[in-house]
Coordinates of C-alpha atoms in Angstrom, one line a residue:
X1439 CA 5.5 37.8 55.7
X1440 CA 6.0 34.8 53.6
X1441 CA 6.2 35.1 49.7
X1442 CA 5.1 32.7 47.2
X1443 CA 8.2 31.7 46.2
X1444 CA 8.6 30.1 49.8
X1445 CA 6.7 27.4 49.6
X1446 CA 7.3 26.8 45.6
X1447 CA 9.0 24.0 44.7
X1448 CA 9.7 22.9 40.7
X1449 CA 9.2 19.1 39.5
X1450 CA 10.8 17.9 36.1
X1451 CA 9.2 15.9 33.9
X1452 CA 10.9 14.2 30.7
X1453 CA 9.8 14.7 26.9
X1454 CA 10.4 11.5 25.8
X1455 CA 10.9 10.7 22.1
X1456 CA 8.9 7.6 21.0
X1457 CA 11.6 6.1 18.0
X1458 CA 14.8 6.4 20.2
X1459 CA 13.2 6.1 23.6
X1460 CA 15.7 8.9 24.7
X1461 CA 14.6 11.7 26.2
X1462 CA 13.9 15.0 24.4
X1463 CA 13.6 17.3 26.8
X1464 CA 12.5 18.3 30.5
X1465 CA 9.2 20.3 31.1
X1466 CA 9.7 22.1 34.8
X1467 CA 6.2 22.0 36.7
X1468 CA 5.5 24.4 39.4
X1469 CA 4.6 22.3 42.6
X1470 CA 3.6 24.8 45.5
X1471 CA 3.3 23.4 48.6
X1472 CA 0.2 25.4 49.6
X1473 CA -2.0 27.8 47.8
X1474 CA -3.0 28.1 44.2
X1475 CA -0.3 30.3 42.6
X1476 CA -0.7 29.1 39.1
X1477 CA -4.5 30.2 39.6
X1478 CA -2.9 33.5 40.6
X1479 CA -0.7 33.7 38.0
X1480 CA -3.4 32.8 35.3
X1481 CA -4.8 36.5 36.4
X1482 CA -1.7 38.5 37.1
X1483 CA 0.7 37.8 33.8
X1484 CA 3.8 40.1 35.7
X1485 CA 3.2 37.0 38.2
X1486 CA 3.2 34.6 35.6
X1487 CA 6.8 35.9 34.1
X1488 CA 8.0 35.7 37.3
X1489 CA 7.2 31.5 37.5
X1490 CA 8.9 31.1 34.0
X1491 CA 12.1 32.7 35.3
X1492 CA 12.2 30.9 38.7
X1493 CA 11.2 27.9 36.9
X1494 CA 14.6 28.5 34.2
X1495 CA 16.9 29.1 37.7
X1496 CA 15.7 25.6 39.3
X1497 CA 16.0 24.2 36.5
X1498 CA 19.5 25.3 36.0
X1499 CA 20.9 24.9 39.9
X1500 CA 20.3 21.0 38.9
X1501 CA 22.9 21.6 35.9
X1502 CA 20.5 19.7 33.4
X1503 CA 22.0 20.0 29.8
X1504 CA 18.7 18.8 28.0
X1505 CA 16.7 21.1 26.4
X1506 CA 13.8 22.6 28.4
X1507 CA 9.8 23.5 28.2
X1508 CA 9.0 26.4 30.7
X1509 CA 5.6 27.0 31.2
X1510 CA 3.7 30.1 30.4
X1511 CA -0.2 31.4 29.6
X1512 CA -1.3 33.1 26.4
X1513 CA -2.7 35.8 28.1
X1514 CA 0.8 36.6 30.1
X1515 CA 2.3 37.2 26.6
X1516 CA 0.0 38.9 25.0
X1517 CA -0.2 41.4 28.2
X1518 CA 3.4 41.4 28.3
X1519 CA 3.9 41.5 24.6
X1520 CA 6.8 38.6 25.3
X1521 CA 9.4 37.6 28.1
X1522 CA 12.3 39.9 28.2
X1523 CA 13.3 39.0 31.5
X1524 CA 13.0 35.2 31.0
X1525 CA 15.3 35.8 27.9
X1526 CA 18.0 37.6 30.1
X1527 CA 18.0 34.6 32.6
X1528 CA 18.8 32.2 30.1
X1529 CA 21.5 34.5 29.2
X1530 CA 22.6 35.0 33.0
X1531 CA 22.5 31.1 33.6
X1532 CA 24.7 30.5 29.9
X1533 CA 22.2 28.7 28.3
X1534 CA 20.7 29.2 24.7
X1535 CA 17.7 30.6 23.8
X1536 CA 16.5 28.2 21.0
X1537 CA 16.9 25.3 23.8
X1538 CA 14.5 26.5 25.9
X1539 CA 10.8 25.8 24.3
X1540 CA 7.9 28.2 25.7
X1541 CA 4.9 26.0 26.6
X1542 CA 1.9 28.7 25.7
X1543 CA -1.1 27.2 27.7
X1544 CA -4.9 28.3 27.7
X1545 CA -6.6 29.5 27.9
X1546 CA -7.1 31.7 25.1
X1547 CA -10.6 33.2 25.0
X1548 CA -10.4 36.9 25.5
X1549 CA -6.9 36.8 24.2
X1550 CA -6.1 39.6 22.0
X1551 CA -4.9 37.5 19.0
X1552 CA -2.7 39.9 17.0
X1553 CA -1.4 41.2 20.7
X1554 CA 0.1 37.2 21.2
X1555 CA 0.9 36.8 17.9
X1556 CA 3.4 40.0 17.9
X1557 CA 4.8 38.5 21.3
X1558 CA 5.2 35.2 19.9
X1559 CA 6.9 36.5 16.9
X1560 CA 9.4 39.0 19.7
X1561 CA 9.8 35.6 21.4
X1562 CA 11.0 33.5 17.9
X1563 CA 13.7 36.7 16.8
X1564 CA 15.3 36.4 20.2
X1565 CA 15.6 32.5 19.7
X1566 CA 12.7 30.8 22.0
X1567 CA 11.0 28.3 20.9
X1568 CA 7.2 27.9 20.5
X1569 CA 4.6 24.9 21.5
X1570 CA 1.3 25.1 21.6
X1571 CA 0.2 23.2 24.8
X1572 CA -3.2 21.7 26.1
X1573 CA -4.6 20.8 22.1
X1574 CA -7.3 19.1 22.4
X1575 CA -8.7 19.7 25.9
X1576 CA -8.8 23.6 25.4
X1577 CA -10.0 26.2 23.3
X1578 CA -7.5 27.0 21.4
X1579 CA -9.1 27.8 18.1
X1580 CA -7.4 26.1 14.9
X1581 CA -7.0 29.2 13.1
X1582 CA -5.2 30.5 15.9
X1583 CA -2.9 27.5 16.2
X1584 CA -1.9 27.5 12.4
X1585 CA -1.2 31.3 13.0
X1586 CA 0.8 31.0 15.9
X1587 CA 3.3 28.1 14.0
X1588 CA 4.3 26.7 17.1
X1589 CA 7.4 23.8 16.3
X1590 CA 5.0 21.4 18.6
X1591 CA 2.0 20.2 18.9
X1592 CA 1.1 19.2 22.4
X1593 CA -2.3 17.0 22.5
X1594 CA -3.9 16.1 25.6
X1595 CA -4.4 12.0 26.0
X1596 CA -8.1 12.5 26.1
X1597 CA -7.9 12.8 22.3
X1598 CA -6.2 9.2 22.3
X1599 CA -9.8 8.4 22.6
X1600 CA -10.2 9.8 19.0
X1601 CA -7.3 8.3 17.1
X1602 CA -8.9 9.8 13.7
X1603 CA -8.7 13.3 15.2
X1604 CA -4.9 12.3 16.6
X1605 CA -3.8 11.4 12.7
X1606 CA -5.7 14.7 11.1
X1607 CA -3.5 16.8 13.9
X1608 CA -0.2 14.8 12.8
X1609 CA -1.3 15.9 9.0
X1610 CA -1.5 19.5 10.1
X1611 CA 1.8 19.1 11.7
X1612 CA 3.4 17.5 9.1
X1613 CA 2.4 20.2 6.9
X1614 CA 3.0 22.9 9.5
X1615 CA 7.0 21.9 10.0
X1616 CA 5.4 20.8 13.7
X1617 CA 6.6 18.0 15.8
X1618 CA 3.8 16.2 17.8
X1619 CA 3.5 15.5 21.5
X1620 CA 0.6 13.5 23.7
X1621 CA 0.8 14.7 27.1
X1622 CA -0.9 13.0 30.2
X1623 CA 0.1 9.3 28.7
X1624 CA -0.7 6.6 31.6
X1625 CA -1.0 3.4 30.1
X1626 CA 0.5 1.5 27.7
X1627 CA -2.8 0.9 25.1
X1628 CA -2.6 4.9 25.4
X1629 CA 1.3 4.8 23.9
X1630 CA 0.4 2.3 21.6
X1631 CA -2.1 4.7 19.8
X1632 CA 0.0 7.9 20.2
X1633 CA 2.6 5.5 18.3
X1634 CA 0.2 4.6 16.1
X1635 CA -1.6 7.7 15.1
X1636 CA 1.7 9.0 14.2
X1637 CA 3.1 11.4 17.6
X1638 CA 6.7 11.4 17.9
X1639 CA 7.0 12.7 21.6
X1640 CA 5.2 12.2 24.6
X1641 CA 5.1 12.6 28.3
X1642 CA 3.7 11.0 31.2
X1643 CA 2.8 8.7 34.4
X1644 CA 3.9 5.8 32.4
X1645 CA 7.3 6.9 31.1
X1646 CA 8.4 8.9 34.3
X1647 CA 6.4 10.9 37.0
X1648 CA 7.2 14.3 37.9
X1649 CA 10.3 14.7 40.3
X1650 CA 12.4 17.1 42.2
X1651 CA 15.1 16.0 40.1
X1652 CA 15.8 15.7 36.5
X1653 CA 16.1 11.9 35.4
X1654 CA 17.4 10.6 32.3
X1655 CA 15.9 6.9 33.0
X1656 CA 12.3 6.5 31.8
X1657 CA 10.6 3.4 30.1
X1658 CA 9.2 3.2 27.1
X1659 CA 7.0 0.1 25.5
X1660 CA 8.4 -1.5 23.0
X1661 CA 6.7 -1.1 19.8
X1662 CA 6.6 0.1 16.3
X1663 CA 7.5 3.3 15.5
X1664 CA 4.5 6.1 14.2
X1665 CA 3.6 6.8 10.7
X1666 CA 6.3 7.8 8.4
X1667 CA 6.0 10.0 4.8
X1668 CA 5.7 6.7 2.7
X1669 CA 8.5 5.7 -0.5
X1670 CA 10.9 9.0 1.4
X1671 CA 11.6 7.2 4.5
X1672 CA 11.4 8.1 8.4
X1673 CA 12.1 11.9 8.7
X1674 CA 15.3 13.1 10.8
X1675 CA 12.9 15.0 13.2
X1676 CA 11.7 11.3 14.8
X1677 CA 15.4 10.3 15.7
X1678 CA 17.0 13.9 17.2
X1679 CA 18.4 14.1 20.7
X1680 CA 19.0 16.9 22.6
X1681 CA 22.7 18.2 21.4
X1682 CA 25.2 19.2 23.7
X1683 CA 26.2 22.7 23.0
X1684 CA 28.9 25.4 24.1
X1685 CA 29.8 28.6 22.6
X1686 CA 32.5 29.0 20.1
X1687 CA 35.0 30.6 21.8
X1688 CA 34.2 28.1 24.6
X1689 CA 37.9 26.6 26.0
X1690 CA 39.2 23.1 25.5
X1691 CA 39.2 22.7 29.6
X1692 CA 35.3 23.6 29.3
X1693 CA 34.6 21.1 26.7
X1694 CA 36.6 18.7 28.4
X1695 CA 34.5 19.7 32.2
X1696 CA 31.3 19.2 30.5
X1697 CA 32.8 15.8 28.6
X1698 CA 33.8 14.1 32.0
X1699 CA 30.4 15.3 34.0
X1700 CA 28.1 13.9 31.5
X1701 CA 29.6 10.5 30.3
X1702 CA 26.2 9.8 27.7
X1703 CA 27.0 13.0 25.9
X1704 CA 28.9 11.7 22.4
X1705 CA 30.1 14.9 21.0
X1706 CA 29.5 18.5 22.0
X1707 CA 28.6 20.8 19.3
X1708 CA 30.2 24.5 19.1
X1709 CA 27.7 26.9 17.9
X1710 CA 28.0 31.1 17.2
X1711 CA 26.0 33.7 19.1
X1712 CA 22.9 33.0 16.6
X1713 CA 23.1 28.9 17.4
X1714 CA 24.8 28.2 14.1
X1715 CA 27.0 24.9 14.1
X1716 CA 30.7 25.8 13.6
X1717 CA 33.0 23.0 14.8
X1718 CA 31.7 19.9 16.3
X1719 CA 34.3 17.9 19.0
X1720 CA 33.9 14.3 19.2
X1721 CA 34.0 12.7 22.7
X1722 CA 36.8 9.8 21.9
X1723 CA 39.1 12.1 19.5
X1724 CA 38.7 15.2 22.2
X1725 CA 39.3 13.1 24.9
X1726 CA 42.5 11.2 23.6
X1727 CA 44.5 14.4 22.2
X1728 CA 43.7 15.9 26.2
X1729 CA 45.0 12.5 27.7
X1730 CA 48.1 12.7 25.7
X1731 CA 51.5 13.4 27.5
X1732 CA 51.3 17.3 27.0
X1733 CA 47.8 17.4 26.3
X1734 CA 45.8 19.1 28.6
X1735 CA 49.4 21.6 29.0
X1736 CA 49.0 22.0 25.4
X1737 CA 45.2 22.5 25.0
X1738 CA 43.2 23.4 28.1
X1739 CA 43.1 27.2 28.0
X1740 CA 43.0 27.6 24.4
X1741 CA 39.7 27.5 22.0
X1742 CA 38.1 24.0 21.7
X1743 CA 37.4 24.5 18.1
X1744 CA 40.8 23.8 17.7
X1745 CA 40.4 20.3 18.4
X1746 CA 37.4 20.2 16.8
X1747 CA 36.2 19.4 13.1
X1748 CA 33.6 21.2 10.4
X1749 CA 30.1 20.1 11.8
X1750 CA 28.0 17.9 9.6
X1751 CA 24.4 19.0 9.6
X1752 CA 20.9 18.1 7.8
X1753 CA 17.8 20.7 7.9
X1754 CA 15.0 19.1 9.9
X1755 CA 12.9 18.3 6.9
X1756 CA 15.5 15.8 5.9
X1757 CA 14.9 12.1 5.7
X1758 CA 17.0 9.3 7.3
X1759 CA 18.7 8.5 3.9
X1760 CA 20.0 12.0 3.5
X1761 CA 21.5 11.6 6.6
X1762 CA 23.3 8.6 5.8
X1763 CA 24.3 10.6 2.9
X1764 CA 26.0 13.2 4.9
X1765 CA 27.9 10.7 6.7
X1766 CA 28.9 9.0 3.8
X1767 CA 31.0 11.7 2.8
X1768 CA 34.1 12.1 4.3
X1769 CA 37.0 10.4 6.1
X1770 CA 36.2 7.0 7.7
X1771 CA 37.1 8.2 11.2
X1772 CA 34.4 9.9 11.5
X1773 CA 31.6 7.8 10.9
X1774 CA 30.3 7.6 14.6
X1775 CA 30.3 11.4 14.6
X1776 CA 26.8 13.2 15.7
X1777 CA 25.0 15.1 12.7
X1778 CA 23.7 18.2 13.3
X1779 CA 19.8 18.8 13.0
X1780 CA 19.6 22.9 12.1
X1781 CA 16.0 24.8 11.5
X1782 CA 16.0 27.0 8.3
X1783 CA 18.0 29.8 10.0
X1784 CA 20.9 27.7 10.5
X1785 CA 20.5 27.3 14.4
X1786 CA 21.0 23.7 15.8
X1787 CA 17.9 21.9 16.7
X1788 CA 19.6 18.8 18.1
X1789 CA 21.3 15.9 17.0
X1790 CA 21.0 12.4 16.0
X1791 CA 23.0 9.4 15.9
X1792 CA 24.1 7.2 13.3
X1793 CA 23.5 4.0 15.4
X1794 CA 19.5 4.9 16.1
X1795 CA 19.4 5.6 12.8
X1796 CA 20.9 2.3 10.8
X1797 CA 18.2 0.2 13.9
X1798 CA 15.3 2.0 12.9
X1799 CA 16.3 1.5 9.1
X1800 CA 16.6 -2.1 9.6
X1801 CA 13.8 -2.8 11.4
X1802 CA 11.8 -0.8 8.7
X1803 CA 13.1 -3.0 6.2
X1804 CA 12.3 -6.2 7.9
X1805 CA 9.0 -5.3 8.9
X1806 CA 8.2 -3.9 5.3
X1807 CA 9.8 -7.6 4.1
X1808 CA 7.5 -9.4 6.2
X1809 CA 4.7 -7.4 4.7
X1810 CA 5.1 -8.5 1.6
X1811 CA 3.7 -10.7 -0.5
X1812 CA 6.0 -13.6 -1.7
X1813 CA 4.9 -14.0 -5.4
X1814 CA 5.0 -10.3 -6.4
X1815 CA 6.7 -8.6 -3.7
X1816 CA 3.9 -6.0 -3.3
X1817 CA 3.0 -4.8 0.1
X1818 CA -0.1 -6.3 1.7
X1819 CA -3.7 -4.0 2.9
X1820 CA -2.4 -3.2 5.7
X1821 CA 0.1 -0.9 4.0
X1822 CA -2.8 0.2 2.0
X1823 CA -5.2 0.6 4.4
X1824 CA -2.9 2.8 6.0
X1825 CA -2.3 5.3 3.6
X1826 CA -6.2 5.5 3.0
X1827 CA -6.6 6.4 6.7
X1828 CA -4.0 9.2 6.4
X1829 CA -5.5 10.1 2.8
X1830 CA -9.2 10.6 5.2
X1831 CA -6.9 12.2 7.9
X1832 CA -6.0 15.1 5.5
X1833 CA -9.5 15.5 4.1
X1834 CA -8.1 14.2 0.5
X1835 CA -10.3 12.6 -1.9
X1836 CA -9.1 9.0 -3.3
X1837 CA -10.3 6.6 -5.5
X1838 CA -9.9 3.3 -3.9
X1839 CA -9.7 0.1 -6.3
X1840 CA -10.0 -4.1 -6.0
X1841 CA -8.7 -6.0 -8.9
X1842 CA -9.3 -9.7 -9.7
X1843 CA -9.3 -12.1 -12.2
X1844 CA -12.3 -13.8 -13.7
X1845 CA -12.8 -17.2 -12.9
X1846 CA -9.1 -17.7 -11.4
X1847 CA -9.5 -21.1 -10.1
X1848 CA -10.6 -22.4 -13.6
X1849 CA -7.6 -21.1 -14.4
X1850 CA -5.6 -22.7 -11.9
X1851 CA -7.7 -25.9 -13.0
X1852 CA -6.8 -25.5 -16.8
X1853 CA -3.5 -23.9 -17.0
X1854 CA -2.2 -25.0 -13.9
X1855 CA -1.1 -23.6 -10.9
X1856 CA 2.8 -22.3 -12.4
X1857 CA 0.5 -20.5 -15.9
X1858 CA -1.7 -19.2 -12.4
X1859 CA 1.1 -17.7 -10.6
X1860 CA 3.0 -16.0 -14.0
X1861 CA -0.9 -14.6 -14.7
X1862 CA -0.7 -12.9 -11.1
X1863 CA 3.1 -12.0 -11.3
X1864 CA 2.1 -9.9 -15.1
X1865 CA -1.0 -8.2 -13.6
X1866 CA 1.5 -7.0 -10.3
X1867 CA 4.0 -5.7 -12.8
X1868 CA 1.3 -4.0 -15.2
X1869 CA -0.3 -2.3 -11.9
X1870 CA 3.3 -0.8 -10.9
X1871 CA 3.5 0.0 -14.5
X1872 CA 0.4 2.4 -14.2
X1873 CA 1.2 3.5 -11.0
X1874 CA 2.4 7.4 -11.6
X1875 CA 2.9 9.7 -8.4
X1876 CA 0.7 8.7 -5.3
X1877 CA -0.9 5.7 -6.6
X1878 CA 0.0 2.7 -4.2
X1879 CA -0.6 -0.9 -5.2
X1880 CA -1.2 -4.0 -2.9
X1881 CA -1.5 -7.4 -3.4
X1882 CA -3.7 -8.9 -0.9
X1883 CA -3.7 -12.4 -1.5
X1884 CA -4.8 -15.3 -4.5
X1885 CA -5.7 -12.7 -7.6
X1886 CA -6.7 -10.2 -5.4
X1887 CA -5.5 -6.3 -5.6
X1888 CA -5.8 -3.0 -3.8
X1889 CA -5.2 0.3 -5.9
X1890 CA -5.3 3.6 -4.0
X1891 CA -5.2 6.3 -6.3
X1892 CA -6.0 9.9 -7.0
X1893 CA -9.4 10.3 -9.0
X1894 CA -7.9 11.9 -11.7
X1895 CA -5.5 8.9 -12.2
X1896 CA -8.3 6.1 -12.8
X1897 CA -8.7 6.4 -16.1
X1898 CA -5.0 5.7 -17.4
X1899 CA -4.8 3.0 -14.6
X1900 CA -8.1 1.2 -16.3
X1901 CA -6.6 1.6 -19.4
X1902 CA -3.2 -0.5 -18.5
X1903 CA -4.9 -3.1 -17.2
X1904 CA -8.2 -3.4 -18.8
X1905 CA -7.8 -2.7 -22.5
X1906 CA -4.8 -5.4 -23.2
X1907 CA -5.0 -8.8 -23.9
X1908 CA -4.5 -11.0 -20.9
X1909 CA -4.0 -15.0 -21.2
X1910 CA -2.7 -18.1 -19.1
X1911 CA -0.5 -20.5 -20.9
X1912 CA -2.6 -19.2 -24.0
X1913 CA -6.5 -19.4 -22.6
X1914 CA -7.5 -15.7 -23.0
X1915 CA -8.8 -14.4 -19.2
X1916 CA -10.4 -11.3 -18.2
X1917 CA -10.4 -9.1 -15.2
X1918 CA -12.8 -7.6 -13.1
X1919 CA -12.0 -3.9 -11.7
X1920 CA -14.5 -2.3 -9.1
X1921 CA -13.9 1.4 -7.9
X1922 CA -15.2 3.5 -4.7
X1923 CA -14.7 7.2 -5.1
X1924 CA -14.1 9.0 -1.4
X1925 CA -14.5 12.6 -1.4
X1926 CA -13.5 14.4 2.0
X1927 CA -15.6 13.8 4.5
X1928 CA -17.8 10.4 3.0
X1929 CA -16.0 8.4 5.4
X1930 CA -14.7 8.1 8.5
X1931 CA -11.9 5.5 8.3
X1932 CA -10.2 2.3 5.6
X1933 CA -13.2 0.2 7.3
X1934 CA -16.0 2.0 5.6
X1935 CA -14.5 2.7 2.5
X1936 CA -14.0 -1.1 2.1
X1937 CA -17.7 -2.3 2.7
X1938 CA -18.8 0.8 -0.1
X1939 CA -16.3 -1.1 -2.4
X1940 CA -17.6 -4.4 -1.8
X1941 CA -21.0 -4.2 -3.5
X1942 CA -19.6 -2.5 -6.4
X1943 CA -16.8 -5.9 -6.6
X1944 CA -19.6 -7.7 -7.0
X1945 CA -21.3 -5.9 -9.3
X1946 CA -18.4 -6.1 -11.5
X1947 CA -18.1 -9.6 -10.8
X1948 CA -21.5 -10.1 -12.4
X1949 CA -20.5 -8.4 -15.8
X1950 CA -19.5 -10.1 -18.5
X1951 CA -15.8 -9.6 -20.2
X1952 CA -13.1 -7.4 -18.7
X1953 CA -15.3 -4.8 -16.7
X1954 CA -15.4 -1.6 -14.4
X1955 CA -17.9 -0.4 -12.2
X1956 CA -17.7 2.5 -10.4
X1957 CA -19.6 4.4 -7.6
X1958 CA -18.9 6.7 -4.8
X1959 CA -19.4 6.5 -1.3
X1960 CA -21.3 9.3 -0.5
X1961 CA -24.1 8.2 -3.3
X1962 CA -26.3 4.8 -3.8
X1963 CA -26.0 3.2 -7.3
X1964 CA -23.0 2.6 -9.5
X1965 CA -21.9 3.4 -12.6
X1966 CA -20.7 0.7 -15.7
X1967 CA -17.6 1.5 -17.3
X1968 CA -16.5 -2.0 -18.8
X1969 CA -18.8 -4.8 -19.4
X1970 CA -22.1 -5.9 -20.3
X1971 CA -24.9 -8.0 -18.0
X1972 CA -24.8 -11.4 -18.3
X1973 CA -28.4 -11.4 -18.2
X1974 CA -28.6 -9.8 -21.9
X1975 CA -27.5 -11.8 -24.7
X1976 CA -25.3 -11.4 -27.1
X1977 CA -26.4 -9.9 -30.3
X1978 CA -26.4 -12.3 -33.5

């Protein structure tokens, strides 16, 4: 009688990272040829174990180094209470622990939830790593997810649909330690919002299908890369590629085996029994002192480290800049040399390269350059707007602002145009002036200026710019300041937020002397802070 694992084949499919356009990792599917064993498995969890460990051996007859996603359902580890003998085939085939990523999957109703939640946490001690699969098209409840931790976020590309819900989930990862994945991406309008709504991985039709064997060639759009921490640059986590790792004790001649087999690997990184970084060998140094006249006699049975030098690493909350940092120190021959990414325990996550790093840095700078405007060098709304959608994406009130001067064009007219552009260069300096922690400041065009700003910040910002004298080539002017308070939840996105502000502009607009009106978005009405109406005349 024929068993199941006659007619089961595996496909691999690549995790591709959207800044370098490298792949990340494999995922192996289970592809039976007939029947419905994942059905079966979804019932019987010893069943299910036994697909995750077939699924590691296919994976590793194809001598893949990338790191890989295996597959399993909640319910098989809560039954289980965790994968022992999954962990002793990665042990069997050589391979890590912390670079193989367990794919938990719904669903999850009728789950015991502290029954997972103890396997998960068995799982993490003996090095696995944990994603949370099918977000978004499953019922995985959110308390569970920020329970289980997971170090990614996989979202289904029916949420794409919903790029405010995609942005809120990148939040929660962001605050969570959590990469973020879109799975099931077919098109390239889908890749431009999982870019856009801030994912840094993704998989799907349109970057490679499934196949029988593992590829390294996929295509990725070109485009901008997603949503980065603003003022603290892009984090390291956005450029790391799978590293290329060995034991310790691993030999010169097995460095130099895996060297020669797998000519896009740059370095390979020696790591102790708990994953720890301890020397790191660098492809073109290795590979000369081995091609010398006695070199492979000299070194090819004894330890690699040898050959190697002290590994330069970053934790994965580090920003680009601290990377260039690391690589700042140090002799200049190693300047092309792989940094290590390590978690907080120490264990190597991946690595990333100076060259993706220095691109994405320059194109940051060029596109933030192009964004700005030329007579005060602040950013435009689009930088602002921006951050108000991530500010609504983390359920964080905001007080959003518009600034203007009164009667700019008789100004122009009076003063002339030079007295015109000195006024607006003053107000853009007084604005960064009064903008303390979060507060972000845009220029948007003429005398026009966005403030974003926490509530408890608009009364000092008022202040700075309100209650000073302001003049043009001596002609006293005045400036209008309108103010729309968002609490969490009173809108859905920069768009609405901007037509409650407009009203209250022009209610400003219509006051007479520097003047302030404020009013939230949630409420009618406004309130008058600065000002009096025109209509009433002055007293005496």
């Amino acid at each position: 009688m024929r068993s199941w694992t006659d007619t089961l084949r595996f496909a691999f499919q690549p995790v591709v990272n959207l800044m370098t356009g490298g792949v990340a990792a494999l995922e192996i599917l289970a592809r039976p040829e007939s029947g419905d064993v994942l059905a079966e498995a979804r019932r019987d969890p010893e069943l299910d174990g036994l697909l995750a460990v077939s699924a590691l051996r296919a994976a590793v007859r194809r001598e893949t180094l990338l790191p890989l996603h295996v597959n399993v359902f909640a319910g098989t580890l809560a039954d289980l209470g965790g994968l022992q003998p999954l962990h002793d085939a990665v042990r069997e085939a050589g391979r890590l622990p912390w670079e193989v990523t367990l794919d938990v999957c719904p669903p999850y109703t009728h789950v015991p939830r502290r029954a997972l939640l103890d396997a998960v946490a068995v799982l993490r001690r003996q090095g696995f790593r944990i994603a949370a699969d099918g977000v978004g098209d499953g019922d995985a409840p959110l308390r569970l997810l920020t329970d289980l931790a997971p170090e990614l976020v996989k979202l289904d590309a029916s949420l794409l649909a919903r790029p405010a819900a995609v942005r809120a989930m990148r939040v929660l990862c962001e605050e969570s330690g959590a990469l973020l994945a879109v799975e099931g991406v077919e098109t390239e309008a889908q890749c431009a919002v999982a870019r856009a709504a801030g994912a840094q991985l993704a998989q799907g039709e349109l970057f490679a299908p499934p196949a029988r064997l593992p590829t390294v060639d996929v295509y990725v759009p070109p485009g901008s890369p997603g949503l980065v921490p603003p003022r603290s640059g892009p984090s390291v986590r956005q450029f790391v590629r799978p590293a290329a790792l060995l034991p310790a004790t691993a030999s010169a001649g097995r460095v130099r085996a895996l060297l020669t087999g797998s000519p896009d690997v740059s370095g390979v990184l020696l790591v102790d029994r708990d994953g720890v970084p301890v020397r790191s060998v660098h492809r073109s140094r290795f590979l000369l002192s081995m091609s010398g006249r006695y070199g492979h006699a000299l070194y090819a049975d004894r330890p690699a480290a040898k050959l190697g030098d002290p590994p330069r690493t970053v934790g994965v909350d580090a920003t680009a800049w601290e990377v260039l940092d690391v690589v700042a120190v140090g002799g200049p021959n190693r300047t092309s040399d792989d940094v290590a990414v390590v978690d907080a325990r120490g264990r190597c996550v991946g690595v990333v390269r100076l060259a993706d790093l220095v691109r994405a840095l320059a194109e940051s700078r060029v596109e933030e350059a192009a964004g700005l405007n030329p007579l005060t060098r602040l950013p435009g709304s689009d930088a602002i707007t921006a951050e108000v959608d991530r500010r609504i994406a983390a359920g964080r009130a905001f007080a959003l602002s518009w600034l203007d001067v009164d009667r700019f064009k008789q100004v122009n007219d009076g003063a002339g145009f030079a007295a015109g552009d000195e006024l607006i260069r003053a107000v853009g300096r007084a604005l960064l002036q009064a903008a303390a922690g979060e507060t972000r400041v845009g220029h948007i065009g003429g005398d026009d200026f966005l403030v974003l700003t926490d509530p408890d910040g608009l009364d000092p910002l008022a202040a700075l710019v309100l209650d000073v004298p302001w003049s043009a080539d001596g002609r006293p002017v005045t400036l209008s300041l309108a103010t729309v308070l968002c609490a969490p939840g009173s809108v859905p996105d920069h768009r609405r937020a901007a037509a409650c502000l407009a009203p209250l502009k022009k209610a400003a607009k219509a006051l007479r002397g520097a003047s302030w009106v404020l009013g939230r978005a949630d409420a009618p009405g406004h309130e008058i802070r600065r000002g009096t109406d025109r209509t009433t005349a002055p007293a005496g």
